[in-house]
Coordinates of C-alpha atoms in Angstrom, one line a residue:
M1 CA -17.0 39.3 7.3
A2 CA -19.8 41.3 9.0
S3 CA -19.1 44.8 10.3
A4 CA -19.2 45.3 14.0
A5 CA -22.6 47.1 13.6
E6 CA -24.1 44.0 11.8
L7 CA -22.5 41.8 14.4
V8 CA -24.3 43.8 17.2
K9 CA -27.6 43.6 15.5
A10 CA -27.2 39.8 14.9
F11 CA -26.3 39.4 18.7
M12 CA -29.1 41.5 19.9
R13 CA -31.6 39.5 17.8
G14 CA -30.8 36.5 20.0
A15 CA -31.5 38.4 23.2
A16 CA -35.1 38.5 24.4
Q17 CA -36.2 41.8 25.6
Q18 CA -39.2 43.1 27.4
V19 CA -41.2 45.7 25.4
Y20 CA -42.0 49.2 26.7
V21 CA -43.8 52.5 25.6
V22 CA -41.9 55.8 26.5
T23 CA -44.0 58.9 26.4
A24 CA -43.3 62.6 27.2
R25 CA -44.6 66.1 26.7
G26 CA -41.8 68.6 26.0
P27 CA -41.5 72.0 27.1
G28 CA -42.7 73.5 23.9
G29 CA -45.8 71.3 24.0
G30 CA -44.6 68.6 21.5
Y31 CA -45.2 64.9 22.2
A32 CA -43.0 61.7 22.2
A33 CA -44.5 58.3 21.9
L34 CA -42.4 55.2 20.8
T35 CA -41.9 51.6 21.5
V36 CA -38.5 50.6 23.2
S37 CA -36.8 47.5 24.3
S38 CA -33.6 49.4 25.6
M39 CA -34.8 50.2 29.1
T40 CA -33.2 49.2 32.2
S41 CA -33.1 49.8 36.1
L42 CA -29.9 51.6 37.0
S43 CA -29.8 52.3 40.7
L44 CA -32.2 51.7 43.7
N45 CA -30.7 54.7 45.7
P46 CA -31.5 56.9 44.2
P47 CA -34.1 55.1 42.0
L48 CA -32.9 55.5 38.5
I49 CA -33.8 54.0 35.2
L50 CA -32.4 54.7 31.7
V51 CA -33.7 54.5 28.2
C52 CA -31.7 54.6 25.0
I53 CA -33.2 56.7 22.1
D54 CA -32.0 56.8 18.5
K55 CA -30.9 60.4 17.8
S56 CA -32.5 60.1 14.3
S57 CA -36.0 59.4 15.8
R58 CA -38.6 62.2 15.6
N59 CA -39.2 61.7 19.2
H60 CA -35.6 62.4 20.3
Q61 CA -35.7 66.1 20.8
V62 CA -38.8 66.0 22.9
L63 CA -37.4 63.3 25.1
V64 CA -33.9 64.9 25.7
E65 CA -35.7 68.3 26.6
A66 CA -38.8 66.9 28.6
Q67 CA -38.5 67.4 32.3
H68 CA -40.4 64.0 32.8
F69 CA -40.9 60.8 30.8
I70 CA -43.3 57.8 31.3
V71 CA -42.3 54.3 30.8
T72 CA -45.2 51.7 30.5
L73 CA -44.5 48.0 30.6
L74 CA -46.6 46.0 27.9
S75 CA -48.2 42.7 28.2
S76 CA -48.8 40.0 25.5
E77 CA -52.4 41.5 25.1
D78 CA -50.7 45.0 24.2
E79 CA -48.9 43.9 21.1
W80 CA -51.1 46.0 19.0
V81 CA -50.1 49.1 21.3
S82 CA -46.5 48.4 20.7
R83 CA -47.1 48.0 16.9
V84 CA -48.8 51.6 16.9
M85 CA -46.2 53.2 18.9
A86 CA -43.4 51.7 16.6
E87 CA -45.0 53.2 13.4
P88 CA -43.4 56.3 12.1
G89 CA -45.6 59.3 12.3
D90 CA -47.0 62.0 14.5
P91 CA -46.6 61.0 18.2
L92 CA -49.9 62.8 19.3
E93 CA -51.9 60.9 16.6
K94 CA -50.3 57.6 17.8
L95 CA -51.3 58.5 21.3
R96 CA -54.9 59.2 20.2
R97 CA -55.1 56.0 18.5
V98 CA -54.4 54.0 21.9
N99 CA -56.8 56.4 23.9
Y100 CA -54.2 58.0 26.0
V101 CA -54.7 60.1 29.0
E102 CA -53.1 63.5 29.8
G103 CA -51.4 62.8 33.1
K104 CA -49.8 65.4 35.4
Y105 CA -46.3 64.6 34.1
G106 CA -47.4 63.9 30.4
P107 CA -49.3 61.5 28.2
M108 CA -50.0 58.1 29.6
L109 CA -51.5 54.9 28.3
P110 CA -54.7 54.0 29.9
I111 CA -54.2 52.0 33.1
P112 CA -54.2 49.6 34.8
R113 CA -50.7 49.0 33.2
P114 CA -47.4 49.1 35.1
Y115 CA -45.6 52.4 34.7
L116 CA -43.0 54.6 36.1
V117 CA -42.8 58.4 35.9
A118 CA -39.1 59.5 35.7
R119 CA -37.8 63.1 36.2
R120 CA -35.0 63.7 33.7
W121 CA -31.7 63.3 35.7
A122 CA -29.1 63.3 32.9
V123 CA -28.6 62.9 29.3
Y124 CA -25.5 61.2 28.0
D125 CA -24.1 60.7 24.4
G126 CA -24.0 57.1 23.3
G127 CA -23.1 57.2 19.6
D128 CA -26.0 57.3 17.4
H129 CA -28.3 57.2 20.5
S130 CA -28.8 59.4 23.6
I131 CA -29.0 57.6 27.0
I132 CA -31.6 59.4 29.0
V133 CA -31.4 58.7 32.8
G134 CA -34.4 59.5 35.0
E135 CA -35.1 59.4 38.7
I136 CA -38.4 57.6 39.5
I137 CA -41.0 60.0 41.2
E138 CA -43.9 57.9 41.1
G139 CA -45.7 54.9 39.4
E140 CA -47.8 51.7 39.7
A141 CA -46.6 48.1 39.5
P142 CA -49.5 45.7 39.0
Q143 CA -48.5 42.3 38.0
V144 CA -48.2 41.6 34.3
R145 CA -49.5 38.1 33.8
C146 CA -47.6 37.6 30.5
P147 CA -45.2 40.1 29.6
L148 CA -44.7 41.1 25.8
I149 CA -41.2 40.1 24.7
Y150 CA -39.5 41.1 21.4
Y151 CA -37.1 38.3 20.1
N152 CA -35.5 37.6 16.8
R153 CA -37.4 40.4 15.0
G154 CA -40.8 39.3 16.3
Y155 CA -43.2 39.4 19.3
T156 CA -43.6 36.5 21.7
T157 CA -44.3 35.9 25.3
I158 CA -43.1 33.4 27.9
Q159 CA -44.4 29.9 27.6
G160 CA -46.9 28.9 30.1
C161 CA -48.4 32.2 30.7

């Protein structure tokens, strides 16, 4: 019989999830840049989102300490960006590979891409992950024609895009 952790992994492989990139600049000047599928809207009043970050990730410390973080929604044309950001390695080097821009609140993927800037609201313990809640302070939401989806350990998109 599979362990509970293996059961959760198998279950989640069957859940198609939107792909995002989360970026931040920490108070000490360090950077965070990673691909996530664990992001959700939490509240509209106030406008809150949450992201879940593995505590063993090299990006974890920067993200839990940063005053702001940026979430960018990826399209099917951005699969290469997702792959770069999912690689292990120095976050600043990954950002350079995707031609990031230094924004007021931290590093950003070049626009036009849908993005939200969040001010850290709270950080909660979530087992082997931290749950980072942020209050939206700005962003842009141009329509994504074909969103990038992660499903069953691979990338796909919505049929008919």
